JSON list of N, CA and C in Angstrom, two decimals:
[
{"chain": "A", "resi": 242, "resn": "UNK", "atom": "N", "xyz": [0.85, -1.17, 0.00]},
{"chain": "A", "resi": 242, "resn": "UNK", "atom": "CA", "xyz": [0.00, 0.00, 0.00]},
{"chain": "A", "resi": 242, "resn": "UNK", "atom": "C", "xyz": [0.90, 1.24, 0.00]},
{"chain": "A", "resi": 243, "resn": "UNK", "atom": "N", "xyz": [0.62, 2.12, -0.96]},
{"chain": "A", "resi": 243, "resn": "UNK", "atom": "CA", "xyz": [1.33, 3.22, -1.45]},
{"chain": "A", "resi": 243, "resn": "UNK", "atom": "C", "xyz": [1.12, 4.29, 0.57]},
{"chain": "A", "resi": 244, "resn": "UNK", "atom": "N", "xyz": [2.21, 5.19, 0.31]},
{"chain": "A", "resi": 244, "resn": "UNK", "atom": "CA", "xyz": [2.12, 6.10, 1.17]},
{"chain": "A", "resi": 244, "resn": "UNK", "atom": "C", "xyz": [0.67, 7.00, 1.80]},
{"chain": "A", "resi": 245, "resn": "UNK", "atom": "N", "xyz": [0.21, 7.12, 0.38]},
{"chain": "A", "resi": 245, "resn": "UNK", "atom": "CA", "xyz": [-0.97, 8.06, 0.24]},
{"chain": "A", "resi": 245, "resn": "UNK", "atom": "C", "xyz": [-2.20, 6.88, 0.86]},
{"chain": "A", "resi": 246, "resn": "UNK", "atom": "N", "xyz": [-2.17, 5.73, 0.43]},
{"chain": "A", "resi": 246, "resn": "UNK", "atom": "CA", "xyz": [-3.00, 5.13, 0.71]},
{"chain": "A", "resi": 246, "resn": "UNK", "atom": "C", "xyz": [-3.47, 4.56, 2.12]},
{"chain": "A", "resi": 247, "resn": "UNK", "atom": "N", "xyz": [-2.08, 4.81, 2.84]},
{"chain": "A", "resi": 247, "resn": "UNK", "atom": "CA", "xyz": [-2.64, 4.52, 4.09]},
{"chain": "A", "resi": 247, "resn": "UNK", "atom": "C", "xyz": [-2.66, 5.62, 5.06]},
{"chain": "A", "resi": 248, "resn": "UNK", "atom": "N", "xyz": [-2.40, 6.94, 4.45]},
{"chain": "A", "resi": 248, "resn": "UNK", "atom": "CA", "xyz": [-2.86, 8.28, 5.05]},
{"chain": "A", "resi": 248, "resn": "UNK", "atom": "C", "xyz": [-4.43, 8.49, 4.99]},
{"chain": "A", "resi": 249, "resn": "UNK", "atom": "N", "xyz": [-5.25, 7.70, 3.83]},
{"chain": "A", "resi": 249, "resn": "UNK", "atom": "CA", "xyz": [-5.98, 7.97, 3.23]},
{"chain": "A", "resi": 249, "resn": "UNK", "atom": "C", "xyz": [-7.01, 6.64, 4.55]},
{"chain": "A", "resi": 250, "resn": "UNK", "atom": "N", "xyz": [-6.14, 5.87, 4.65]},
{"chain": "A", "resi": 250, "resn": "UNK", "atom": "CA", "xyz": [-7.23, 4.69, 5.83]},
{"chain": "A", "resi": 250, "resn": "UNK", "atom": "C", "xyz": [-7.03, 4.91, 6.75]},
{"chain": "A", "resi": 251, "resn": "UNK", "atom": "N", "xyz": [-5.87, 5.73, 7.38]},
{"chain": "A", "resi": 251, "resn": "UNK", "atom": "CA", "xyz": [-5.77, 5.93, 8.63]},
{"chain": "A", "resi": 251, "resn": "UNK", "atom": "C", "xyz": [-7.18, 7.55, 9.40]},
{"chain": "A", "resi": 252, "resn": "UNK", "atom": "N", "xyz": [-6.74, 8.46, 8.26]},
{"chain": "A", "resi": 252, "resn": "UNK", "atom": "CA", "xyz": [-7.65, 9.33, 8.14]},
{"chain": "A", "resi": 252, "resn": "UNK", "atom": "C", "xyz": [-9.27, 8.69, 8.81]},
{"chain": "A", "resi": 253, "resn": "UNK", "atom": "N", "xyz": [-9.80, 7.67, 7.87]},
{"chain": "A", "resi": 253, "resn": "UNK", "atom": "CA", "xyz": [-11.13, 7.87, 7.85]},
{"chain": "A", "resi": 253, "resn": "UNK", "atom": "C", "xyz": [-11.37, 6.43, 8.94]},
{"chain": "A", "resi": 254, "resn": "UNK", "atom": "N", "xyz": [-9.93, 5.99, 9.80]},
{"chain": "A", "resi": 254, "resn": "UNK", "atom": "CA", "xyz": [-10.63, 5.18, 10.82]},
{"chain": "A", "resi": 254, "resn": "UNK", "atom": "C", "xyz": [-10.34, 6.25, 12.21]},
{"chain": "A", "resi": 255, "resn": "UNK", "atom": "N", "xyz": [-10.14, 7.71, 11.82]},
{"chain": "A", "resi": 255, "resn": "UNK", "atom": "CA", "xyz": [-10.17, 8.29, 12.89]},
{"chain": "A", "resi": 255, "resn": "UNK", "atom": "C", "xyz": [-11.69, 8.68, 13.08]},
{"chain": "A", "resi": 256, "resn": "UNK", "atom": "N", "xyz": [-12.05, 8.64, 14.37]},
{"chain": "A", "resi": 256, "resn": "UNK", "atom": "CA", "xyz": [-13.40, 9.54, 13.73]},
{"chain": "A", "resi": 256, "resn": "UNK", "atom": "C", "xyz": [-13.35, 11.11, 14.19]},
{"chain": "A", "resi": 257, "resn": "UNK", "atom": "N", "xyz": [-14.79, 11.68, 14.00]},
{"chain": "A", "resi": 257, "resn": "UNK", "atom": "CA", "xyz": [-14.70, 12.93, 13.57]},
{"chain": "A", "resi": 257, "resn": "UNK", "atom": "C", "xyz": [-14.70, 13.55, 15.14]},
{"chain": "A", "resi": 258, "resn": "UNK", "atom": "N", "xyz": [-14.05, 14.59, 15.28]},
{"chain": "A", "resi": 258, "resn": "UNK", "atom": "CA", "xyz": [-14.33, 14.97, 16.81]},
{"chain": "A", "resi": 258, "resn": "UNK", "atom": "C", "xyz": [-15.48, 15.62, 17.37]},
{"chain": "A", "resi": 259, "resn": "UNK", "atom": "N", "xyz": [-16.14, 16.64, 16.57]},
{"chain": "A", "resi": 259, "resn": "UNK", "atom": "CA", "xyz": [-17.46, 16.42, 16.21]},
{"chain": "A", "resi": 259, "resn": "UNK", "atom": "C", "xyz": [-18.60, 15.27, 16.56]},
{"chain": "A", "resi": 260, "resn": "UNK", "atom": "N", "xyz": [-18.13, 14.44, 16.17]},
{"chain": "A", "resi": 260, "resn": "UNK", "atom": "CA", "xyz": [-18.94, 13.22, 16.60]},
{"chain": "A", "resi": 260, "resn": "UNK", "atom": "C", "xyz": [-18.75, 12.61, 18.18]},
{"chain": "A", "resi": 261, "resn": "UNK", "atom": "N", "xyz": [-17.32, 12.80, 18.26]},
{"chain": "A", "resi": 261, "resn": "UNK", "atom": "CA", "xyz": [-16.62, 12.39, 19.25]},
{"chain": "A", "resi": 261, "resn": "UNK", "atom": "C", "xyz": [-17.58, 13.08, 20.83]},
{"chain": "A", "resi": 262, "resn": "UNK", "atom": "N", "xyz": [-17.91, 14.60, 20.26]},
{"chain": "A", "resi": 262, "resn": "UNK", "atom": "CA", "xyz": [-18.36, 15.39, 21.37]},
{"chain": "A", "resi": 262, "resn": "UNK", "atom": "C", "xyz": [-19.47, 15.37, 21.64]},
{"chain": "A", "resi": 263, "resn": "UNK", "atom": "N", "xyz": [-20.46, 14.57, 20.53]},
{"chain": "A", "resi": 263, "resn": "UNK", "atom": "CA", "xyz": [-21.79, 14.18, 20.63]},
{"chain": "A", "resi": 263, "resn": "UNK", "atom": "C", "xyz": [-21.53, 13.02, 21.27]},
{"chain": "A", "resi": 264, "resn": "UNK", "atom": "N", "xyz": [-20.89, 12.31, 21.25]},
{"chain": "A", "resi": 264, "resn": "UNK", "atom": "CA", "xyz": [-21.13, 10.86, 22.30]},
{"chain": "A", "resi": 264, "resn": "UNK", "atom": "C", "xyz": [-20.88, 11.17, 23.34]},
{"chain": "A", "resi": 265, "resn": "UNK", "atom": "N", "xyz": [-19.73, 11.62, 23.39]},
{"chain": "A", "resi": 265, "resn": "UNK", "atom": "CA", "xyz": [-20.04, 12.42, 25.40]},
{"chain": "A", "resi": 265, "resn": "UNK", "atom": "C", "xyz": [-20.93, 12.97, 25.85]},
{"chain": "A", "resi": 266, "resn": "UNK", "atom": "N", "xyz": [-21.62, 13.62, 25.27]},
{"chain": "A", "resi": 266, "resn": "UNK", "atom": "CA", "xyz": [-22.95, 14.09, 26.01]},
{"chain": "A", "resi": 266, "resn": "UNK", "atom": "C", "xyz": [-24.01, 13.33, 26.31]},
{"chain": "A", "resi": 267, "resn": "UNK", "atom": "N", "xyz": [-23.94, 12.40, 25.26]},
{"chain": "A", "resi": 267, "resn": "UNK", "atom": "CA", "xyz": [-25.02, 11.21, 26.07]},
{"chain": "A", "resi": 267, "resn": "UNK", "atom": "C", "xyz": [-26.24, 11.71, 24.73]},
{"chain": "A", "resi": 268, "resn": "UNK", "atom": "N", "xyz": [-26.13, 12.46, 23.54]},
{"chain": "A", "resi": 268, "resn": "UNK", "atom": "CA", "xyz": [-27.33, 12.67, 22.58]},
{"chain": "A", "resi": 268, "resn": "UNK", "atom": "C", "xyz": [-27.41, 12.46, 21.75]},
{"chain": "A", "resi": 269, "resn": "UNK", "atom": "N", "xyz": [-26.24, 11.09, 21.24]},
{"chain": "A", "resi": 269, "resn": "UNK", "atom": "CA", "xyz": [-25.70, 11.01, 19.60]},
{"chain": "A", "resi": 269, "resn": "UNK", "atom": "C", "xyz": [-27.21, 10.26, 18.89]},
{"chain": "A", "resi": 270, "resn": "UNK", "atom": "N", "xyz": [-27.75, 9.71, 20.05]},
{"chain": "A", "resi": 270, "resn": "UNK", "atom": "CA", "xyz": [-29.05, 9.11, 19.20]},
{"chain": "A", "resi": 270, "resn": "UNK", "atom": "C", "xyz": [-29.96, 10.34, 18.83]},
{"chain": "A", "resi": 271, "resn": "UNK", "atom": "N", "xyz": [-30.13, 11.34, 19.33]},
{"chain": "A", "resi": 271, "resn": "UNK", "atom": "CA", "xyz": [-30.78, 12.39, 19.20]},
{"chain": "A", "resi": 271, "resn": "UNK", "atom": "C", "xyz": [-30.15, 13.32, 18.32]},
{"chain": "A", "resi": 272, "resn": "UNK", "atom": "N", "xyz": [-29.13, 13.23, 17.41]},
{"chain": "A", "resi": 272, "resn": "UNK", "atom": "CA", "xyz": [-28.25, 13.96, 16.65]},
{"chain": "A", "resi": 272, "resn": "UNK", "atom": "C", "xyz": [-28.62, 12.64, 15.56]},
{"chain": "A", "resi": 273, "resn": "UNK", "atom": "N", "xyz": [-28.13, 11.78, 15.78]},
{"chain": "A", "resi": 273, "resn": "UNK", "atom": "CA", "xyz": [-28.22, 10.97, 13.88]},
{"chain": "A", "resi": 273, "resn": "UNK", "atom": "C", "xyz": [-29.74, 11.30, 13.92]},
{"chain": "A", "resi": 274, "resn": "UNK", "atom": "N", "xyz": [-30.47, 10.98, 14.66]},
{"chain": "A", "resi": 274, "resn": "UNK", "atom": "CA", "xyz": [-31.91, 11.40, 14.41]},
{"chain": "A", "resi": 274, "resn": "UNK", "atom": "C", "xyz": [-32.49, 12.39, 13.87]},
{"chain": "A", "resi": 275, "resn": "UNK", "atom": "N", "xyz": [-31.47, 13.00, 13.65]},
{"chain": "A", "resi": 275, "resn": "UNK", "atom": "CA", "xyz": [-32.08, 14.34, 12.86]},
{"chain": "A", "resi": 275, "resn": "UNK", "atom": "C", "xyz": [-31.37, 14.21, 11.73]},
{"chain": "A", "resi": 276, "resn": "UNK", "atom": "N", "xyz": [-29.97, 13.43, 11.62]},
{"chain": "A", "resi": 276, "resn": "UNK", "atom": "CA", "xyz": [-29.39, 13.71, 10.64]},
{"chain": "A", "resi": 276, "resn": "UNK", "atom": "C", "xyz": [-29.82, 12.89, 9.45]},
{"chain": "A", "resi": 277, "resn": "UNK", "atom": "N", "xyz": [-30.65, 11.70, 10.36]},
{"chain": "A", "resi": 277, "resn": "UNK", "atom": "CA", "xyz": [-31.31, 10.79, 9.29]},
{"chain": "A", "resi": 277, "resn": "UNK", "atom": "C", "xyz": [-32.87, 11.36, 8.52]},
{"chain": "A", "resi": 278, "resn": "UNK", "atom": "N", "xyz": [-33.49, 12.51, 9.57]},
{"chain": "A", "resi": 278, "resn": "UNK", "atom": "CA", "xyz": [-34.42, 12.84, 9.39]},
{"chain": "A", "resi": 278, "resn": "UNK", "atom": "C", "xyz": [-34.22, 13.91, 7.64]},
{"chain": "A", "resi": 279, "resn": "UNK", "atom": "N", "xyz": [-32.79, 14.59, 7.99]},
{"chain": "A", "resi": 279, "resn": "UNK", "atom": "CA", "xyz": [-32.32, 15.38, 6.78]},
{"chain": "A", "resi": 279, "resn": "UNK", "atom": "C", "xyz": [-31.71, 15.12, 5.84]},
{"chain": "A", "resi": 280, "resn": "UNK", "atom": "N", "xyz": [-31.43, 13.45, 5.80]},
{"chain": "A", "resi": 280, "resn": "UNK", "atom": "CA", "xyz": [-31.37, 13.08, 4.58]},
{"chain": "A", "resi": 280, "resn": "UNK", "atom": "C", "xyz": [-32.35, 12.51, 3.78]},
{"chain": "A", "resi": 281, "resn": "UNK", "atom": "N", "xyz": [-33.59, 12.03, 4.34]},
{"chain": "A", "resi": 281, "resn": "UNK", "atom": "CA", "xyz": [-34.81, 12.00, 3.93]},
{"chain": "A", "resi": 281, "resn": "UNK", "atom": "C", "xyz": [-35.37, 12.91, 3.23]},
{"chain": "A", "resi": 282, "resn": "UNK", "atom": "N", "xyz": [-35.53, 13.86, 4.52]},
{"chain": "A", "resi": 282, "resn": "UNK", "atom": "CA", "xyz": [-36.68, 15.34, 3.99]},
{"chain": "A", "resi": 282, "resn": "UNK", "atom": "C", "xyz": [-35.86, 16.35, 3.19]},
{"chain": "A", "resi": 283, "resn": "UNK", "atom": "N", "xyz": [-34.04, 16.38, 3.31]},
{"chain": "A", "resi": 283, "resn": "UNK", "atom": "CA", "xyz": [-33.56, 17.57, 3.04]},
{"chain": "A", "resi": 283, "resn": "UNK", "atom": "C", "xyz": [-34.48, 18.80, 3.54]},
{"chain": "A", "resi": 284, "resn": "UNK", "atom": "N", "xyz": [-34.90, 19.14, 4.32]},
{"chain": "A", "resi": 284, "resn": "UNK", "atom": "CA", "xyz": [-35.52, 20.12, 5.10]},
{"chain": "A", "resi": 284, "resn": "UNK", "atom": "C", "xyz": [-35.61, 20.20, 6.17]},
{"chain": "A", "resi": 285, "resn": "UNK", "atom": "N", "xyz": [-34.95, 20.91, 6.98]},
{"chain": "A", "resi": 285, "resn": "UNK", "atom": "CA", "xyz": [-34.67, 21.14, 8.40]},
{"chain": "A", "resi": 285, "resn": "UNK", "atom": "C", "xyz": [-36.04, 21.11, 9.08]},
{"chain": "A", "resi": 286, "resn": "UNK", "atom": "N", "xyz": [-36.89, 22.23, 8.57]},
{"chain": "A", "resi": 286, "resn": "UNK", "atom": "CA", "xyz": [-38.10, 22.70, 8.73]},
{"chain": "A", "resi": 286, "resn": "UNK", "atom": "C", "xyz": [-38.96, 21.40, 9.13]},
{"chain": "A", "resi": 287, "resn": "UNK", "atom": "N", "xyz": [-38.96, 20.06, 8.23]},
{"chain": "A", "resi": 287, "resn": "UNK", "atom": "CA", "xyz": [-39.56, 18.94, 8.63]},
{"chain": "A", "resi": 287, "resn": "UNK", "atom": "C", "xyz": [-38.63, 17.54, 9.36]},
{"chain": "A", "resi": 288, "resn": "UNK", "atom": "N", "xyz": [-37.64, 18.65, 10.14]},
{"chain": "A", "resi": 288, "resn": "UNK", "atom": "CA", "xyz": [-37.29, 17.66, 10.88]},
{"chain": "A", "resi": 288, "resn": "UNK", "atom": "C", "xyz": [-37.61, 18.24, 12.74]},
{"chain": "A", "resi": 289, "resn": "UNK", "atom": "N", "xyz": [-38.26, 18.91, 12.91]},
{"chain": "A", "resi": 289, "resn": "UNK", "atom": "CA", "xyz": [-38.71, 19.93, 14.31]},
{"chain": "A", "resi": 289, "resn": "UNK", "atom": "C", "xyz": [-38.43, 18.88, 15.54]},
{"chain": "A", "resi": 290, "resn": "UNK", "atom": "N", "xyz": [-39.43, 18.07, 15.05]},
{"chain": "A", "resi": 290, "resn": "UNK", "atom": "CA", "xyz": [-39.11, 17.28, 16.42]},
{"chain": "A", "resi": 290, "resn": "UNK", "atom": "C", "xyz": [-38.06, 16.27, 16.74]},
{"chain": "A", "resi": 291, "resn": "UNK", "atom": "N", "xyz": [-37.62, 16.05, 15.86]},
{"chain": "A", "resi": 291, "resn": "UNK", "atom": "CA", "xyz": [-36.13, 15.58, 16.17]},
{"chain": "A", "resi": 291, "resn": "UNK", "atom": "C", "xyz": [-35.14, 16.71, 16.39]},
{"chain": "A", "resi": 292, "resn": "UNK", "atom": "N", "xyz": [-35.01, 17.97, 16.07]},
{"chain": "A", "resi": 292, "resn": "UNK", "atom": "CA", "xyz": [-34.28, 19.05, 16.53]},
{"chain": "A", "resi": 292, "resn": "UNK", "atom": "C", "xyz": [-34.53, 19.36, 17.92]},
{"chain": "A", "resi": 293, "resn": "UNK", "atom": "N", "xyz": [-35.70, 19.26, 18.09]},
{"chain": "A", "resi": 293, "resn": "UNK", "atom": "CA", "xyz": [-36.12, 19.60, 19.64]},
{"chain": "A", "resi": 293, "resn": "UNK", "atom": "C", "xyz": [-36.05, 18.40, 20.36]},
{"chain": "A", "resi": 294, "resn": "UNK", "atom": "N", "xyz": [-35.93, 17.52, 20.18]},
{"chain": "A", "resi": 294, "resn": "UNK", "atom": "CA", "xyz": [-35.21, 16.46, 21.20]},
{"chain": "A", "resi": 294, "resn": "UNK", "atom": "C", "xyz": [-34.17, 16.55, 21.33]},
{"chain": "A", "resi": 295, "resn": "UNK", "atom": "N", "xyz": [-33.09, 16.66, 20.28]},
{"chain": "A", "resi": 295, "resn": "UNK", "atom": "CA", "xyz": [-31.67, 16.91, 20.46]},
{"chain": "A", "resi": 295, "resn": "UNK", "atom": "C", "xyz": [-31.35, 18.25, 20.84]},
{"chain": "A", "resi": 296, "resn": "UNK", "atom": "N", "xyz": [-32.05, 19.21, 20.99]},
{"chain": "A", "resi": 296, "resn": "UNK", "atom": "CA", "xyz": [-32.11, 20.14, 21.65]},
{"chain": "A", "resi": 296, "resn": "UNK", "atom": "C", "xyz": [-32.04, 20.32, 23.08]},
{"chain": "A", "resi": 297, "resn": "UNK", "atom": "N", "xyz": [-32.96, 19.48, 23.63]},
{"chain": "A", "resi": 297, "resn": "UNK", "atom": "CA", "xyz": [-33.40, 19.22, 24.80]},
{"chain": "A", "resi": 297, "resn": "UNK", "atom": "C", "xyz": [-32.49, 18.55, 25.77]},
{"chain": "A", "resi": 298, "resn": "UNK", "atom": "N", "xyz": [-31.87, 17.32, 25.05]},
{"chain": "A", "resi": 298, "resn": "UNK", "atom": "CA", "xyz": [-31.08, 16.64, 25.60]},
{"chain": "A", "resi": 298, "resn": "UNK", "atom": "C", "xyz": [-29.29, 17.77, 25.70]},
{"chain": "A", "resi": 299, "resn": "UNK", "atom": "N", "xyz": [-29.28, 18.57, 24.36]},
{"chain": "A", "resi": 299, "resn": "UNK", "atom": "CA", "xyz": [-27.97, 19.16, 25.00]},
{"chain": "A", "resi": 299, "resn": "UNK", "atom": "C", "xyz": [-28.13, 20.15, 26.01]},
{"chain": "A", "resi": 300, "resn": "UNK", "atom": "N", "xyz": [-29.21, 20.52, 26.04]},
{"chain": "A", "resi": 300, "resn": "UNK", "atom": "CA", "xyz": [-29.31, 21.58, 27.38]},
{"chain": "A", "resi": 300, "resn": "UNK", "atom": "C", "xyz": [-29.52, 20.92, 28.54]},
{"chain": "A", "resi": 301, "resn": "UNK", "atom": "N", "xyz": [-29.95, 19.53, 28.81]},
{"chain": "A", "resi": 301, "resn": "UNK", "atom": "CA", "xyz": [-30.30, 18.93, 29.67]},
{"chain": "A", "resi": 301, "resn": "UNK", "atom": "C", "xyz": [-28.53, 18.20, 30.34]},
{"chain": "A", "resi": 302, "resn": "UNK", "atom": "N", "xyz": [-28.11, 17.96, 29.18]},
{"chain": "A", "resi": 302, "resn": "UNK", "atom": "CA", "xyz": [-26.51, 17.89, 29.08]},
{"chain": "A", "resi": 302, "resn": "UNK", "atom": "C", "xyz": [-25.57, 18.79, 30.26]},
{"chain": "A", "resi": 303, "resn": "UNK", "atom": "N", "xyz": [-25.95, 20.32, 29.31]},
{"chain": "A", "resi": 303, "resn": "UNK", "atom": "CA", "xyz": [-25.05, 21.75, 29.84]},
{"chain": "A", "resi": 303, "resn": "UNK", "atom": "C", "xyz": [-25.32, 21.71, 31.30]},
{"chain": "A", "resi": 304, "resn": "UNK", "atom": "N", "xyz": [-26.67, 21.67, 31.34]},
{"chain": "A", "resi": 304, "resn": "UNK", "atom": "CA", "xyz": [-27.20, 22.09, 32.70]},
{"chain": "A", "resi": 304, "resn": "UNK", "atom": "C", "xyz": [-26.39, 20.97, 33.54]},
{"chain": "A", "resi": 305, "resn": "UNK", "atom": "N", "xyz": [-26.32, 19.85, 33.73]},
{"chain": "A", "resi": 305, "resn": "UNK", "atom": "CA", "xyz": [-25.53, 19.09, 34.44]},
{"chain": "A", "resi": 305, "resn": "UNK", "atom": "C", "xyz": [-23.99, 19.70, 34.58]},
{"chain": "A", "resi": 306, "resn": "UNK", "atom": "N", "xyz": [-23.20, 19.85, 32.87]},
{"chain": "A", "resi": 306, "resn": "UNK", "atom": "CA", "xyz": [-22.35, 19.90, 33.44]},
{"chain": "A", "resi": 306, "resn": "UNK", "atom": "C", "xyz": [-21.88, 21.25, 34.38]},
{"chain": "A", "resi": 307, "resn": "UNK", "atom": "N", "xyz": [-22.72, 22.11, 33.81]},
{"chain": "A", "resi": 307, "resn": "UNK", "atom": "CA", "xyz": [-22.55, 23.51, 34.86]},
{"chain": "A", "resi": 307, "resn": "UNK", "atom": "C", "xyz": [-22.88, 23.23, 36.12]},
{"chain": "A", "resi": 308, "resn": "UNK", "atom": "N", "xyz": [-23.75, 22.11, 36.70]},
{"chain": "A", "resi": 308, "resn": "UNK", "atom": "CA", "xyz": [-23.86, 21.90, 37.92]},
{"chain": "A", "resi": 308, "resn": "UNK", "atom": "C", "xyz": [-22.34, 21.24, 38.65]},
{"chain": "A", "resi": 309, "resn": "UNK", "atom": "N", "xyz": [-22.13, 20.30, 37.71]},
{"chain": "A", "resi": 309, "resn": "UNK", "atom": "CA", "xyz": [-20.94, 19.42, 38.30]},
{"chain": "A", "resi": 309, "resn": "UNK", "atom": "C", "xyz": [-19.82, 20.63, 38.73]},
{"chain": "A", "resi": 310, "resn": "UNK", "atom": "N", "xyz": [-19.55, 21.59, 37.56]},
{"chain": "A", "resi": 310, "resn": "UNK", "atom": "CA", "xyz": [-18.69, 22.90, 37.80]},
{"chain": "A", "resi": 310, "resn": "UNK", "atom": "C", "xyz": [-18.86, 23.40, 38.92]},
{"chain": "A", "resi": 311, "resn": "UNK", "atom": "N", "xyz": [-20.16, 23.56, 39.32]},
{"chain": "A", "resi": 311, "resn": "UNK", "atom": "CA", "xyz": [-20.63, 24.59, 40.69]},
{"chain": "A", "resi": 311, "resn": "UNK", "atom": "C", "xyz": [-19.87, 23.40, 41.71]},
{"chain": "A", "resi": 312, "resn": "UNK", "atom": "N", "xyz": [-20.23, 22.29, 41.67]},
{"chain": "A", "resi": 312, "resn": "UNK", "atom": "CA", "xyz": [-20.03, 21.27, 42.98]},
{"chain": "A", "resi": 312, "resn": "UNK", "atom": "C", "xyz": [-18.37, 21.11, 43.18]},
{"chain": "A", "resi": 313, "resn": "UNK", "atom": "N", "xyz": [-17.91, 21.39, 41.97]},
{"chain": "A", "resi": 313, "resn": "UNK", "atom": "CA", "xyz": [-16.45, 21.18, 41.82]},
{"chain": "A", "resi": 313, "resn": "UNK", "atom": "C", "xyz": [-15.64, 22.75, 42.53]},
{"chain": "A", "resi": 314, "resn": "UNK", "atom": "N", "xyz": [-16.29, 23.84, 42.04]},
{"chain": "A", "resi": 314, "resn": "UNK", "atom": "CA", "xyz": [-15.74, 24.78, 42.21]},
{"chain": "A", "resi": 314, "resn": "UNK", "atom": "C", "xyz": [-15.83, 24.72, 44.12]},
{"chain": "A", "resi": 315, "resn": "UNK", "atom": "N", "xyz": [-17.15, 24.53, 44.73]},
{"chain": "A", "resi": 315, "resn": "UNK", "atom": "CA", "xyz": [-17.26, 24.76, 46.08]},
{"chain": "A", "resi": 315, "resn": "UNK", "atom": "C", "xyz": [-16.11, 23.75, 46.87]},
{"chain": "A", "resi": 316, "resn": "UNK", "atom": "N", "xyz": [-16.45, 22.54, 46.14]},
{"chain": "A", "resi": 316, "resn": "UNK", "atom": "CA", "xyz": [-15.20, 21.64, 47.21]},
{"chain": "A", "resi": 316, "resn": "UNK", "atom": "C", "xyz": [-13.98, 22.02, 46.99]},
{"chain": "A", "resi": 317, "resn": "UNK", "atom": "N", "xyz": [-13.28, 23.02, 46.20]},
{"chain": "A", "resi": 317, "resn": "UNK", "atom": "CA", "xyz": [-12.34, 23.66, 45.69]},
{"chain": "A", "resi": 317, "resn": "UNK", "atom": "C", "xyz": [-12.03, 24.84, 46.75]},
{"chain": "A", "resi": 318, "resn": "UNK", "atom": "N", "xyz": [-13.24, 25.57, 46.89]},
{"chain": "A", "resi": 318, "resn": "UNK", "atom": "CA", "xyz": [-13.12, 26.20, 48.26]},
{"chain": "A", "resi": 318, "resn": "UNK", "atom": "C", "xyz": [-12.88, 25.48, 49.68]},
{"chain": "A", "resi": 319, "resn": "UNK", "atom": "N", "xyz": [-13.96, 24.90, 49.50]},
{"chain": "A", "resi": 319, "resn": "UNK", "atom": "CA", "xyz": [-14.07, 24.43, 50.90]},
{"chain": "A", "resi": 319, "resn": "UNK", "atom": "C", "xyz": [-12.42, 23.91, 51.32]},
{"chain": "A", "resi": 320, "resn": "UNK", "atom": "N", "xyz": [-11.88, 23.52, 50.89]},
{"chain": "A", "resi": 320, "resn": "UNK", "atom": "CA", "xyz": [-10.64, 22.54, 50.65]},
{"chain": "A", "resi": 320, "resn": "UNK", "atom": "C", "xyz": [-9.34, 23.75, 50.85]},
{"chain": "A", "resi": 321, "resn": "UNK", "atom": "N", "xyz": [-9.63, 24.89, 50.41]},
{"chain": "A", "resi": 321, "resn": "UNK", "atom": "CA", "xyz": [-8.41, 25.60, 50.43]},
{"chain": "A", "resi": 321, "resn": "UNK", "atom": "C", "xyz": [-8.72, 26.38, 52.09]}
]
């Protein structure tokens, strides 16, 4: 396998980080779900409720992790 060719497989068994940051949140089912919804409809517009689930879930996401921040920051005090 030529040089190029295994730049070219190594590349696409990385995955995308993008994607990477949707699985940490815990909403990647709620993200292909829309993404499957927009390759169907090609129209955002008729994909609503799959936007608003994956919506839901990343704010439901944030909100945690800004909590964990708050809990982290206080034992941070408390501690010094």
């Amino acid at each position: 396998m030529s040089s190029k060719g295994k730049k070219i497989q190594k590349e696409e068994e990385e995955e995308d980080p993008l994607d990477q940051m949707i699985q940490r949140t815990g909403c990647a089912s709620f993200h292909y779900a829309v993404m499957e919804c927009m390759a169907e409809h090609q129209d955002w517009r008729k994909c609503q409720e799959q936007v608003q689930s994956f919506r839901s879930c990343m704010a439901e996401h944030q909100k945690q992790r800004a909590e964990e921040g708050k809990r982290r920051q206080k034992l941070h005090q408390a501690a010094s």
